[in-house]
Tab-separated table of C-alpha atoms and ligand atoms in Angstrom:
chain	number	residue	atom	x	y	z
T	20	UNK	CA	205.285	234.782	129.981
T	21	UNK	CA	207.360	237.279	132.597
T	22	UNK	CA	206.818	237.904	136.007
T	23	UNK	CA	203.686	240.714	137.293
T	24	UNK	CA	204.909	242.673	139.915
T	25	UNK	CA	202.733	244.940	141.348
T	26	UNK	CA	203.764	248.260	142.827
T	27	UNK	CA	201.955	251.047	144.678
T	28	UNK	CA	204.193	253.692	142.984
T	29	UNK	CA	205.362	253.465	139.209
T	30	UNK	CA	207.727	255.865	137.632
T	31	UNK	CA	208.146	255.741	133.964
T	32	UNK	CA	211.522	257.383	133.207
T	33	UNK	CA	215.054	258.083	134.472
T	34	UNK	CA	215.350	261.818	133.767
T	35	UNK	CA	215.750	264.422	136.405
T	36	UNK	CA	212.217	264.452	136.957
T	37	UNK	CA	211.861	260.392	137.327
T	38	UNK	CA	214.419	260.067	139.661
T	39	UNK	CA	213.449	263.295	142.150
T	40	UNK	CA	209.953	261.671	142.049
T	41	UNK	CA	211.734	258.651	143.213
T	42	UNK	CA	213.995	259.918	145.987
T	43	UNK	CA	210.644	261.588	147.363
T	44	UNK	CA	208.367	258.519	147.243
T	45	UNK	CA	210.878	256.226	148.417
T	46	UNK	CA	210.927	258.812	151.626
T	47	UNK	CA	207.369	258.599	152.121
T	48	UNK	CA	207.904	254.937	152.042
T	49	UNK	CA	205.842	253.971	148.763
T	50	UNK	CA	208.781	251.458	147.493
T	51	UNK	CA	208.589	252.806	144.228
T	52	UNK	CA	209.729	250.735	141.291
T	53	UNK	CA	211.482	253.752	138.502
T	54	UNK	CA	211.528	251.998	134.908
T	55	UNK	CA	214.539	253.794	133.044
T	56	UNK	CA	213.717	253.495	129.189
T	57	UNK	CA	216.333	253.387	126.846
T	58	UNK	CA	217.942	256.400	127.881
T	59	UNK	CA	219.154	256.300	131.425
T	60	UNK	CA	219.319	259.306	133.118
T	61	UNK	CA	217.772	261.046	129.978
T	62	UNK	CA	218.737	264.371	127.955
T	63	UNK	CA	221.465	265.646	130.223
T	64	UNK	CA	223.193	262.466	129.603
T	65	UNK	CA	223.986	263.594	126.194
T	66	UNK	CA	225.589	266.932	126.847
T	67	UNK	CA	228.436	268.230	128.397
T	68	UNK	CA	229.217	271.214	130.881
T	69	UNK	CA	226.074	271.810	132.985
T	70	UNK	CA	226.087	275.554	134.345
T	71	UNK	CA	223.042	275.964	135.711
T	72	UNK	CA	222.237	273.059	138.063
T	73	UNK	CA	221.993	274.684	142.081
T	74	UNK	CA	224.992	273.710	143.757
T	75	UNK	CA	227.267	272.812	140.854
T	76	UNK	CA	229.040	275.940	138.895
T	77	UNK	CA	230.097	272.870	136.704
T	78	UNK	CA	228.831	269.593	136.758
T	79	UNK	CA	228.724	266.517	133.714
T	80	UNK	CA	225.700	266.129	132.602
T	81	UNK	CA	226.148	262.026	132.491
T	82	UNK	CA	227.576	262.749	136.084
T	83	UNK	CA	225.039	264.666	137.528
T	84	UNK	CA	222.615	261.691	136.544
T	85	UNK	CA	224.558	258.889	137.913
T	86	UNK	CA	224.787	260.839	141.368
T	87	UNK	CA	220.781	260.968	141.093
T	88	UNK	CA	220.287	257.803	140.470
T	89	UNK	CA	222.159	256.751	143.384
T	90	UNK	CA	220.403	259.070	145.139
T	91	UNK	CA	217.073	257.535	144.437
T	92	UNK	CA	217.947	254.197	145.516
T	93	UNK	CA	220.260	254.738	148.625
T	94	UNK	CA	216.619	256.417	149.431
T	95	UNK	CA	214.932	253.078	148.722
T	96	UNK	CA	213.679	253.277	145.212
T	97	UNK	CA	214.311	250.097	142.645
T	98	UNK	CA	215.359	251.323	138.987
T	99	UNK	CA	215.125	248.826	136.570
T	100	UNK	CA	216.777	248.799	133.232
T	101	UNK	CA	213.575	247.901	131.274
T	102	UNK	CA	211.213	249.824	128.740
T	103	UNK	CA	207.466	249.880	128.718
T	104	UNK	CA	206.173	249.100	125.596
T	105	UNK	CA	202.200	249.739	126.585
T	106	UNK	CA	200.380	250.955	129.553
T	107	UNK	CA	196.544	250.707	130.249
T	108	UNK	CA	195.213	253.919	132.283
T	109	UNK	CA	191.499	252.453	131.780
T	110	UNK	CA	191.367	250.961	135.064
T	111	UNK	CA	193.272	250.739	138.456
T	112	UNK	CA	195.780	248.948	139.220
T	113	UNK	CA	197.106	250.106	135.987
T	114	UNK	CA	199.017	248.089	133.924
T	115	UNK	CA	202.308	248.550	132.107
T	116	UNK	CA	204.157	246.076	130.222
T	117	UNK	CA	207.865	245.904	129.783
T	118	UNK	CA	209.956	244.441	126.751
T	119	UNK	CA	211.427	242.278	129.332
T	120	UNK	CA	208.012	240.810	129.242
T	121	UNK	CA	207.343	242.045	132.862
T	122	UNK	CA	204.411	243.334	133.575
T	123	UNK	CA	203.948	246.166	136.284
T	124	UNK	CA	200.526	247.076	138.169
T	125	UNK	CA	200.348	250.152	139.954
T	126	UNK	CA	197.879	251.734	142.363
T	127	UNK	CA	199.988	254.984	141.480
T	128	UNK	CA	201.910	255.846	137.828
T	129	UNK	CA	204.146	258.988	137.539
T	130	UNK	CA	205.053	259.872	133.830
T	131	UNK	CA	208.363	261.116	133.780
T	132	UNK	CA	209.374	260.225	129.848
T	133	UNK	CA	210.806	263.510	128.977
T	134	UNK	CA	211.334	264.393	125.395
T	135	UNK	CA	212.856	263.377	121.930
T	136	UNK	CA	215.014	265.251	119.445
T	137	UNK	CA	213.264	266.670	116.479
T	138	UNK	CA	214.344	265.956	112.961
T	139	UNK	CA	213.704	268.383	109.950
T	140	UNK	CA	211.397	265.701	107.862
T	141	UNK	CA	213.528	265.691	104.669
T	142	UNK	CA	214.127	262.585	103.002
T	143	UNK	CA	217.987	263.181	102.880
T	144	UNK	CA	218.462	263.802	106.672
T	145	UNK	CA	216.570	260.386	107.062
T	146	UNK	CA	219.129	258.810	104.132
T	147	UNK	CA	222.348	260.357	105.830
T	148	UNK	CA	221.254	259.958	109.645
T	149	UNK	CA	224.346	258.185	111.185
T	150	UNK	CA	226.263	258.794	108.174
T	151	UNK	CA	227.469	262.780	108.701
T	152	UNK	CA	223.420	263.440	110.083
T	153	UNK	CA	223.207	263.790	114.025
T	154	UNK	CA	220.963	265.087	116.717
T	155	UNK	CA	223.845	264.763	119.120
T	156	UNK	CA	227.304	266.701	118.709
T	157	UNK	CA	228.613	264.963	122.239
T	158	UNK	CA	227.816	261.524	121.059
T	159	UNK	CA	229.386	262.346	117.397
T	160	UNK	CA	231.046	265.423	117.644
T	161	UNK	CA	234.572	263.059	117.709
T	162	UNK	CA	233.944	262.023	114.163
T	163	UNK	CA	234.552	265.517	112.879
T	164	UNK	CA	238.063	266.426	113.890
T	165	UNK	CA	239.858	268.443	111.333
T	166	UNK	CA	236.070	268.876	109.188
T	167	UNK	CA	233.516	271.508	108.609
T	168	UNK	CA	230.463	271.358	109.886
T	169	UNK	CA	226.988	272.140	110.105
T	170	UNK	CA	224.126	273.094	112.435
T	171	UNK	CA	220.760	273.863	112.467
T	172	UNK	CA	218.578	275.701	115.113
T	173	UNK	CA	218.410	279.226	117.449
T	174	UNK	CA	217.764	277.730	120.718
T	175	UNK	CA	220.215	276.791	123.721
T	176	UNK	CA	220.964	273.326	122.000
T	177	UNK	CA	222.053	274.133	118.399
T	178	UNK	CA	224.112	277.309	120.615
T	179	UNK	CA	225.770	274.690	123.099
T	180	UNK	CA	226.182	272.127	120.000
T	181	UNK	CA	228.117	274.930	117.877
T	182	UNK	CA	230.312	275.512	120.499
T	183	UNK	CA	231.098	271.960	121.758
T	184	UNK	CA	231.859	271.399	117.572
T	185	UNK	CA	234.542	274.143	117.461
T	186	UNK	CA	236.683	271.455	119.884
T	187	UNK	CA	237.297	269.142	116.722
T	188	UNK	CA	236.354	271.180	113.841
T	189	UNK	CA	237.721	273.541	111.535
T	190	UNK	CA	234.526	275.577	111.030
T	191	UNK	CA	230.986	275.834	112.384
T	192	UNK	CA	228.545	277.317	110.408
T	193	UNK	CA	224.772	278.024	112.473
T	194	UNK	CA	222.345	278.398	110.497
T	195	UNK	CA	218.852	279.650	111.339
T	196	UNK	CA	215.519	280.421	110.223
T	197	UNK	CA	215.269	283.694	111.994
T	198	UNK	CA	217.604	286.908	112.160
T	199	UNK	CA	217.863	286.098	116.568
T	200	UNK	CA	217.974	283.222	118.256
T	201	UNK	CA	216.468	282.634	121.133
T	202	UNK	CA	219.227	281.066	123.278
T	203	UNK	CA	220.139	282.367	126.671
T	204	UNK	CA	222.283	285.672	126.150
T	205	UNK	CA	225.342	284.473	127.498
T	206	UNK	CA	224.839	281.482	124.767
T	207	UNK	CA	224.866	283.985	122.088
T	208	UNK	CA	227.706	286.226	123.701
T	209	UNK	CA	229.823	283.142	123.259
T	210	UNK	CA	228.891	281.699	120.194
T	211	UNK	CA	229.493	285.440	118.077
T	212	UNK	CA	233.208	285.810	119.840
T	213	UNK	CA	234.246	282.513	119.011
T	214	UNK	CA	236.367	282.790	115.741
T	215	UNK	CA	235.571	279.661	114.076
T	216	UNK	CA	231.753	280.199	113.931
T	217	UNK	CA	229.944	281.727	111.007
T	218	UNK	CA	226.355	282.796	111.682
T	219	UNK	CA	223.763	282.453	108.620
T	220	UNK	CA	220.490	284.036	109.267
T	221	UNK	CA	217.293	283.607	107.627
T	222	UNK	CA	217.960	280.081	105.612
T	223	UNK	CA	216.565	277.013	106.284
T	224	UNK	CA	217.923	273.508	105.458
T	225	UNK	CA	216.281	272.215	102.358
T	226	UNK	CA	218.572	269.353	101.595
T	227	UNK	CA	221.203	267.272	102.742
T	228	UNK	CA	224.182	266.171	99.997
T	229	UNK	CA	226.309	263.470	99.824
T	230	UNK	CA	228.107	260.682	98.254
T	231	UNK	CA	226.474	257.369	98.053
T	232	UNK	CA	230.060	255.023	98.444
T	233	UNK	CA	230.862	255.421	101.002
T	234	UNK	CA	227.796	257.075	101.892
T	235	UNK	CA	228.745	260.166	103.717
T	236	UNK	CA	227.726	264.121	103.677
T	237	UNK	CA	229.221	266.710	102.220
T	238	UNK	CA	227.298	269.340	102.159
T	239	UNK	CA	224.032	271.237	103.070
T	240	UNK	CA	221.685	273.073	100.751
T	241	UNK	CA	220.627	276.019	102.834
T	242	UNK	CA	217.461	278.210	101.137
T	243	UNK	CA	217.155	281.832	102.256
T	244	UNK	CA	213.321	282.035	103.778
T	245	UNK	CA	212.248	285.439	101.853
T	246	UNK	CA	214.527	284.945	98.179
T	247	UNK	CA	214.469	281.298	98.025
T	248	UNK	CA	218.334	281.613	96.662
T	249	UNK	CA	220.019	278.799	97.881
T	250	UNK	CA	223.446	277.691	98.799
T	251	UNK	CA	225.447	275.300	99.407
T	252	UNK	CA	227.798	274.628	102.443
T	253	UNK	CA	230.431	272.233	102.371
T	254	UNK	CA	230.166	270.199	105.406
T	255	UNK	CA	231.274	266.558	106.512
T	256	UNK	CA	228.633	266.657	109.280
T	257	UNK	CA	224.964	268.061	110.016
T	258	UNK	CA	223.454	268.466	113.323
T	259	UNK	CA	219.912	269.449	113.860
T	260	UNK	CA	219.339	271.394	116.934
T	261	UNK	CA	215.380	272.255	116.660
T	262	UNK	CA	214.088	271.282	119.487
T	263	UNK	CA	212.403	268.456	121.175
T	264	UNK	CA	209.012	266.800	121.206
T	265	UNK	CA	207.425	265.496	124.338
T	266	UNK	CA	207.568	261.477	124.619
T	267	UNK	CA	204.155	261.156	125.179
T	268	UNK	CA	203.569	258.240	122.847
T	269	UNK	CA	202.610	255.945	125.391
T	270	UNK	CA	199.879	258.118	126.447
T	271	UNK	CA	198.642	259.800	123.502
T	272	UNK	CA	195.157	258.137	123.256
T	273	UNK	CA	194.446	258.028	127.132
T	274	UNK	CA	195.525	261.550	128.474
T	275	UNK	CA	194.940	264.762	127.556
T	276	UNK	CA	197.427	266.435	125.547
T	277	UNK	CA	197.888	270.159	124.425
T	278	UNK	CA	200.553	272.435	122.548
T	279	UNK	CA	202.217	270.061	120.525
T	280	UNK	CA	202.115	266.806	122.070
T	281	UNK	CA	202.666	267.761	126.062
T	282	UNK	CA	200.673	266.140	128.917
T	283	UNK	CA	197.977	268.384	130.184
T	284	UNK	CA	198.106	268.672	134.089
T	285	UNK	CA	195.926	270.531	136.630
T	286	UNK	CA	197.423	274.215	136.928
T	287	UNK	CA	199.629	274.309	139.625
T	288	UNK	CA	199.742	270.388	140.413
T	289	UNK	CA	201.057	267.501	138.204
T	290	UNK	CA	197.273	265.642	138.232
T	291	UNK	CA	196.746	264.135	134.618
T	292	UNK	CA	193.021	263.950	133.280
T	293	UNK	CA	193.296	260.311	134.805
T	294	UNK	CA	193.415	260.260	138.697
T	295	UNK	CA	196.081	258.190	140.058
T	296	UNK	CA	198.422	259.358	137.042
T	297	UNK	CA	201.055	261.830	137.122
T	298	UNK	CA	203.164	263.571	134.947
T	299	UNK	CA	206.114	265.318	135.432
T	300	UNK	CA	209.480	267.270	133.320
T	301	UNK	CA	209.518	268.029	129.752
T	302	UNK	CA	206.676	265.620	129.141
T	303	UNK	CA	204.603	268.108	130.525
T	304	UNK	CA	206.155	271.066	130.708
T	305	UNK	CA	206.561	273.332	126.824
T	306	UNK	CA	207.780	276.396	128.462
T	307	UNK	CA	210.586	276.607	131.027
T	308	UNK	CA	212.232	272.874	130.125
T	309	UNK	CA	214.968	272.531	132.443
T	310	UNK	CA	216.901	270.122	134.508
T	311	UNK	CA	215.730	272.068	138.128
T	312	UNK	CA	212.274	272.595	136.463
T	313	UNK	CA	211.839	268.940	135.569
T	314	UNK	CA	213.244	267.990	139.105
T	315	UNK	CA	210.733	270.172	141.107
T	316	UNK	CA	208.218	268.845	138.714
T	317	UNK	CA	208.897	265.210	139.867
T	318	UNK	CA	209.192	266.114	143.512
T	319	UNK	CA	205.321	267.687	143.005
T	320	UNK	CA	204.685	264.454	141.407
T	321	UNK	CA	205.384	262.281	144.260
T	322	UNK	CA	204.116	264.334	146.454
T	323	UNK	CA	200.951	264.512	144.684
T	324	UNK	CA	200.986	260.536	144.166
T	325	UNK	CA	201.330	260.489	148.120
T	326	UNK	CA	198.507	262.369	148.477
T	327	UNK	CA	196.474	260.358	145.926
T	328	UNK	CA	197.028	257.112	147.657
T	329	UNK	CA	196.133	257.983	151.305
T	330	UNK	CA	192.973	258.626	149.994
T	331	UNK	CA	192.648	255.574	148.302
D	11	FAD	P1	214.380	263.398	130.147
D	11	FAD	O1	215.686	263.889	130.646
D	11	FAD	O2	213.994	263.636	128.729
D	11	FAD	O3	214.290	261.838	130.449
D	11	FAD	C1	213.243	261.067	129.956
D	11	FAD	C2	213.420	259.653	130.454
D	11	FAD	O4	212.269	258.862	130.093
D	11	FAD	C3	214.624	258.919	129.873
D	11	FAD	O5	215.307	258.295	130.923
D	11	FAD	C4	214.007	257.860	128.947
D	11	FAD	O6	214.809	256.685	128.878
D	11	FAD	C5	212.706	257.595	129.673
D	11	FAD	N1	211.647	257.008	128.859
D	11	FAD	C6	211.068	257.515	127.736
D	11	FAD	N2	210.135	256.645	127.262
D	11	FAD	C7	210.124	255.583	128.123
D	11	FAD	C8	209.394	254.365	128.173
D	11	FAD	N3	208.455	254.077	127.265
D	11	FAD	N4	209.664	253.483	129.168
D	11	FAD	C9	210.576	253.799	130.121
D	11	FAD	N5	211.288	254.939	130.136
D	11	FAD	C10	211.065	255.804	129.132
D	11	FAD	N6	218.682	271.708	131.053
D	11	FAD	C11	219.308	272.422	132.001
D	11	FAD	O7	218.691	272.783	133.015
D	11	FAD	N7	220.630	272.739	131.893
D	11	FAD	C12	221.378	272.348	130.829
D	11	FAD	O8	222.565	272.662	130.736
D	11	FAD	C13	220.741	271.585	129.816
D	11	FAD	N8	221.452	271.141	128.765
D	11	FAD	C14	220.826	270.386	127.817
D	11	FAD	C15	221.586	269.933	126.727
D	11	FAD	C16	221.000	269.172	125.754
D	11	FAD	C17	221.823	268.690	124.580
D	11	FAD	C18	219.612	268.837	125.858
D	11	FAD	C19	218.974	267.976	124.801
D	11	FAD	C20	218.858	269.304	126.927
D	11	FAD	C21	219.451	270.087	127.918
D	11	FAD	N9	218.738	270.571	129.006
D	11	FAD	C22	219.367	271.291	129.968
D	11	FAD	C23	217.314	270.261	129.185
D	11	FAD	C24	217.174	269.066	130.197
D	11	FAD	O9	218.020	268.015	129.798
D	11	FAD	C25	215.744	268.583	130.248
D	11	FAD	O10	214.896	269.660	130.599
D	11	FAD	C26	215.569	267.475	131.295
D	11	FAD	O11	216.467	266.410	131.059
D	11	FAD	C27	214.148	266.915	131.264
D	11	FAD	O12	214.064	265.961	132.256
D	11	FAD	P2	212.932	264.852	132.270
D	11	FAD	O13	213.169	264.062	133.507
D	11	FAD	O14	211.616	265.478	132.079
D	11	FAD	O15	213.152	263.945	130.991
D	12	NAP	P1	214.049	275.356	121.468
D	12	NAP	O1	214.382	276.331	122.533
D	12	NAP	O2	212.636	274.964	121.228
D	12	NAP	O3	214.671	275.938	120.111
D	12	NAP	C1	214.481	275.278	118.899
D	12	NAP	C2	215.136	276.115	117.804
D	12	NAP	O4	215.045	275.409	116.560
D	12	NAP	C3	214.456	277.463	117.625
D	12	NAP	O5	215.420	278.453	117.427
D	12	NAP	C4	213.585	277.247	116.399
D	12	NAP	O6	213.471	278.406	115.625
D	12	NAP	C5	214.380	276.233	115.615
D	12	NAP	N1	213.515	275.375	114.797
D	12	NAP	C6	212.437	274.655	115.208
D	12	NAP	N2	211.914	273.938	114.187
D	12	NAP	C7	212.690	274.224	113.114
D	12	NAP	C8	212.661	273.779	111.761
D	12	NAP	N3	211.757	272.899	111.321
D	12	NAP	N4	213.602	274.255	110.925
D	12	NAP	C9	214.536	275.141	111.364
D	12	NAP	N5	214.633	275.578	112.637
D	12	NAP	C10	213.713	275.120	113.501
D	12	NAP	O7	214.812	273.954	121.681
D	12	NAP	P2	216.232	273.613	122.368
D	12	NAP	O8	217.263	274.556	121.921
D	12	NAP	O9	216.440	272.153	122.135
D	12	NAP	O10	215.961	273.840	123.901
D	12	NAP	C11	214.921	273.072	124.548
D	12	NAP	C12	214.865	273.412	126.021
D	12	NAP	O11	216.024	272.878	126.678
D	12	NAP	C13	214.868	274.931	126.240
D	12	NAP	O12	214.009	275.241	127.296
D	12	NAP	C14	216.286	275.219	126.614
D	12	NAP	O13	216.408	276.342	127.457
D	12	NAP	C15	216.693	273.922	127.341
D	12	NAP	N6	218.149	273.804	127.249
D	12	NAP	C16	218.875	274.489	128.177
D	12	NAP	C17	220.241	274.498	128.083
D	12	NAP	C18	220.990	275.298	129.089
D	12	NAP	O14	220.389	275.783	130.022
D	12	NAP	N7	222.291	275.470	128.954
D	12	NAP	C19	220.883	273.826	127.054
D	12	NAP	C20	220.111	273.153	126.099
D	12	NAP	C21	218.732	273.170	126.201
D	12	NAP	P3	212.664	279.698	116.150
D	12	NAP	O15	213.591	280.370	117.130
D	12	NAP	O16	212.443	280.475	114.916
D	12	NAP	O17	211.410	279.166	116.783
């Protein structure tokens, strides 16, 4: 059996929202313990070029993270390198077990878990994943010097992907289910000027092709939405850029949840259907989704988690 430790302030990821809740509760001298998962630092760790972060015209994601979490514990927080496998909200202290096989009480939790790529749901994206499929063009991006490639999605991720792709390969073809995307307008300015991206609108991704020795991709069979032609377009790589789901997993049967998965909060406060819990950042949050969002939401959170506990 591990070690309990009990803590008066738990924070359950190391995303910008985790560690702003922990720079603020440190300061208000809760000693809070921040549990990092198995992605420290979260999304921004797996991009590049950050553009819209106050302060920085250009900052590294991966940087930008490592500077906050030394932020949060030259205030006085502990981060752990740990992952909580189950957390009981029924009664206070809660309780959260780690795979460590710690086990954390808290008078106080703040749910900062973030969010999780999606993945289309087809059989041969699960087949190919790691093999030519990715959810991450700066982890894998590398692999496809010199190749075509492939992605899927109209938002500010498959827009940044595409353009972080045309660094190794020969061509990027975007393809999306709509004839707009919804990425930021300077995104899009971007994306249509550079030469060695081809746009295809209205298709979806219906299946992924490949050889089986070595197994590898070579192509994508892309269905138009209305005509149901389809087509297919060579590629050594795929990327699906659709979007994220909110991590919420842990919580799922305890809290209450709305629009897709997202912890429901108090309007204007991050107060979870259970007092004493928190949640804060894209676990919460379906609409704005954004570094400086996610950090205000975890500053609210601690703040809020202050409050909580001087009246307890
Ligand atoms: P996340 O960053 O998702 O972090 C969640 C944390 O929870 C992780 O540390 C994870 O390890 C941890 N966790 C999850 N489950 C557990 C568990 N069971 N136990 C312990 N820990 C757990 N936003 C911008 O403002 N500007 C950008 O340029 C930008 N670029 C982006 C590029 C990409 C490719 C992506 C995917 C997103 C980008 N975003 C950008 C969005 C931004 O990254 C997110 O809005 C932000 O990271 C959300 O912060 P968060 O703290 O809520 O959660
Ligand atoms: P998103 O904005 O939700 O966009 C997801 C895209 O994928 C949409 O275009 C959607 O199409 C498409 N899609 C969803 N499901 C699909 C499916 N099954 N098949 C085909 N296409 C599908 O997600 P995101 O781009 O990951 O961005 C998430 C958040 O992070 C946003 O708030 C974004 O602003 C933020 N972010 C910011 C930056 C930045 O500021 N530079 C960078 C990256 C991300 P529809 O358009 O038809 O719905």
């Amino acid at each position: 059996m591990g070690e309990t430790r009990h803590t008066r302030v738990l924070i359950i990821g190391s995303g910008p929202a985790g560690y702003t809740a922990a720079v603020y509760s440190a300061r208000a001298m809760l000693n809070p313990i921040l549990v990092q998962g198995l992605q420290p630092g979260g999304q921004l760790t797996i991009t590049t070029e950050v553009e819209n972060w106050p302060g920085d015209t250009h900052v590294q994601g991966p940087d930008l993270m490592v500077r906050m979490q030394a932020h949060a514990e030259a205030m006085g927080a502990e981060v752990i390198s740990d992952y909580i496998s189950s957390l009981d909200l029924s009664s206070r202290p809660f309780t959260a077990k780690a795979d460590s096989g710690t086990t954390f009480t808290a008078d106080a939790v703040i749910l900062a878990t973030g969010a999780q790529a999606k993945w289309l749901g087809l059989p041969s994206e699960e087949k190919f994943k790691g093999f030519g499929v990715s959810a991450c063009a700066t982890c894998d991006g590398f692999f496809y010097r010199g190749k075509e490639v492939v992605v899927i999605g109209g938002g500010n991720t498959a827009v940044e992907e595409a353009l972080f792709l045309t660094n190794f390969a020969t061509k990027v073809t975007l393809i999306h289910r709509r004839d707009s995307l919804r990425a930021e307008k300077i995104m899009q300015d971007r994306l249509f000027k550079h030469p060695k991206v081809e746009v295809l609108w209205n298709h979806s991704v219906t299946e992924v092709l490949g050889d089986e020795t070595p197994l590898g991709v070579t192509a994508v069979r892309a269905t138009h939405v209305e005509t149901g032609k389809t087509t297919d377009i060579p590629c050594a790589g795929f990327f699906v850029a659709i979007g994220h789901a909110p991590a919420s997993e842990l919580v799922k049967d305890q809290l209450e949840l709305h629009n897709g998965g997202s912890v429901k909060v108090e309007p204007g406060s991050t107060r979870t259907s259970i007092p004493g819990v928190f949640a804060a950042g894209d676990l919460t949050d379906h609409i704005y989704r954004q570094a400086v969002t996610s950090a205000g939401m975890g500053c609210m959170a601690a703040l809020d988690a202050e409050k909580f506990l001087a009246g307890h």
